[in-house]
Coordinates of C-alpha atoms in Angstrom, one line a residue:
M541 CA 0.5 0.0 0.1
S542 CA 1.0 3.2 -0.8
N543 CA 1.7 6.2 2.0
L544 CA 1.4 9.2 -0.3
P545 CA -1.5 10.8 -0.8
N546 CA -1.3 11.9 -4.1
E547 CA -0.1 9.1 -5.5
K548 CA -1.7 8.1 -9.3
A549 CA -2.5 4.6 -9.4
D550 CA -1.0 3.6 -11.8
V551 CA -2.3 -0.5 -13.4
Q552 CA 0.5 -0.7 -15.3
K553 CA 3.2 -0.3 -11.9
H554 CA 0.7 -1.2 -9.0
S555 CA -0.4 -5.0 -8.1
K556 CA -4.7 -5.1 -7.3
D557 CA -4.2 -4.3 -3.9
Q558 CA -1.9 -1.4 -4.8
Y559 CA -4.2 -0.1 -6.9
V560 CA -7.6 -0.6 -5.1
D561 CA -6.0 0.7 -1.7
I562 CA -4.7 4.6 -3.6
E563 CA -8.0 4.6 -5.4
M564 CA -9.7 3.9 -2.3
G565 CA -7.8 6.2 0.2
K566 CA -8.5 9.2 -2.5
H567 CA -11.9 8.3 -2.8
D568 CA -13.0 6.8 0.7
L569 CA -14.3 10.5 2.1
F570 CA -16.7 11.1 -0.6
F571 CA -18.2 7.3 -0.6
K572 CA -18.2 7.1 3.5
K573 CA -20.8 10.3 3.7
S574 CA -23.6 7.8 2.7
Y575 CA -22.5 5.4 5.2
E576 CA -22.2 8.0 8.0
V577 CA -25.6 8.8 7.5
L578 CA -26.0 5.2 8.4
Y579 CA -24.2 5.4 11.7
T580 CA -25.4 8.5 12.8
V581 CA -29.2 6.7 12.1
N582 CA -27.8 3.9 14.2
D583 CA -26.1 5.7 16.4
F584 CA -28.9 7.0 17.5
L585 CA -31.3 4.4 17.8
L586 CA -29.1 2.3 19.6
G587 CA -29.0 5.6 22.5
L588 CA -32.6 6.0 22.1
W589 CA -32.7 2.4 22.9
F590 CA -30.6 2.2 26.6
L591 CA -31.8 5.6 27.0
I592 CA -35.7 3.9 28.1
G593 CA -34.7 0.7 28.0
S594 CA -32.7 2.3 31.4
V595 CA -35.9 4.7 32.0
C596 CA -37.9 1.2 32.3
F597 CA -36.4 -0.1 35.1
Y598 CA -37.4 2.1 37.4
F599 CA -40.7 1.3 37.6
E600 CA -42.0 -2.4 38.0
A601 CA -44.2 -3.2 35.4
T602 CA -41.8 -1.8 32.8
K603 CA -39.1 -3.9 33.7
T604 CA -39.6 -6.8 30.6
W605 CA -39.3 -3.7 28.1
G606 CA -36.4 -2.2 29.2
V607 CA -34.9 -6.0 29.2
S608 CA -36.1 -6.4 25.9
L609 CA -34.2 -2.9 25.0
F610 CA -30.9 -3.6 26.2
V611 CA -31.7 -6.8 24.0
L612 CA -32.5 -4.6 20.9
G613 CA -30.0 -2.1 20.7
S614 CA -27.2 -5.0 22.0
L615 CA -28.2 -6.6 18.7
Q616 CA -28.3 -3.2 16.5
M617 CA -24.3 -3.0 18.6
L618 CA -23.7 -5.3 15.9
I619 CA -24.9 -3.6 12.5
R620 CA -22.2 -0.6 13.4
P621 CA -19.4 -2.5 12.2
T622 CA -21.5 -4.9 9.7
I623 CA -22.0 -1.0 7.8
R624 CA -18.4 -0.5 8.2
L625 CA -17.2 -3.8 6.2
A626 CA -20.2 -4.2 3.8
H627 CA -18.5 0.0 3.1
R628 CA -15.4 -1.5 3.1
I629 CA -16.4 -4.4 0.4
H630 CA -18.2 -1.8 -1.7
L631 CA -15.3 -0.1 -2.7
K632 CA -12.8 -2.7 -2.7
N633 CA -15.1 -4.5 -5.6
I634 CA -15.4 -0.8 -7.4
Y635 CA -12.0 -0.2 -7.5
R636 CA -10.6 -4.0 -8.3
K637 CA -13.5 -3.5 -11.7
E638 CA -11.4 -0.2 -12.1
Y639 CA -8.7 -2.4 -12.1
E640 CA -9.2 -5.0 -14.3
N641 CA -11.0 -2.4 -16.9
K642 CA -8.1 -0.5 -16.8
Q643 CA -5.9 -3.8 -17.4
K644 CA -7.6 -4.8 -20.0
E645 CA -7.9 -1.9 -22.1
S646 CA -3.8 -1.2 -21.3
L647 CA -3.4 -4.5 -22.7
S648 CA -5.2 -4.5 -25.7
S649 CA -4.0 -0.9 -26.9
H650 CA -0.4 -2.2 -27.6

């Protein structure tokens, strides 16, 4: 992986993994914006479930609801890393395809 943020990825001098890493680094912020909304909504709901669940523990009649909301919040804690993983896979797939297309173009121009 290149440490130079302004380096131009070149299919002839970089391996597929290097190319993907360089291109992802340049465009990561652009793609991350849409995923950031998912992170924020998830975090907001997570906080809401734990807050309401905590209040439910003040009253005997709503303790079961409190436990249920804590379980929901705990499950939702698994969503954020899932979103992050989906984001990374999506980006890698885009740039791997781009690399392969540029390789084909490079080979056909010779």
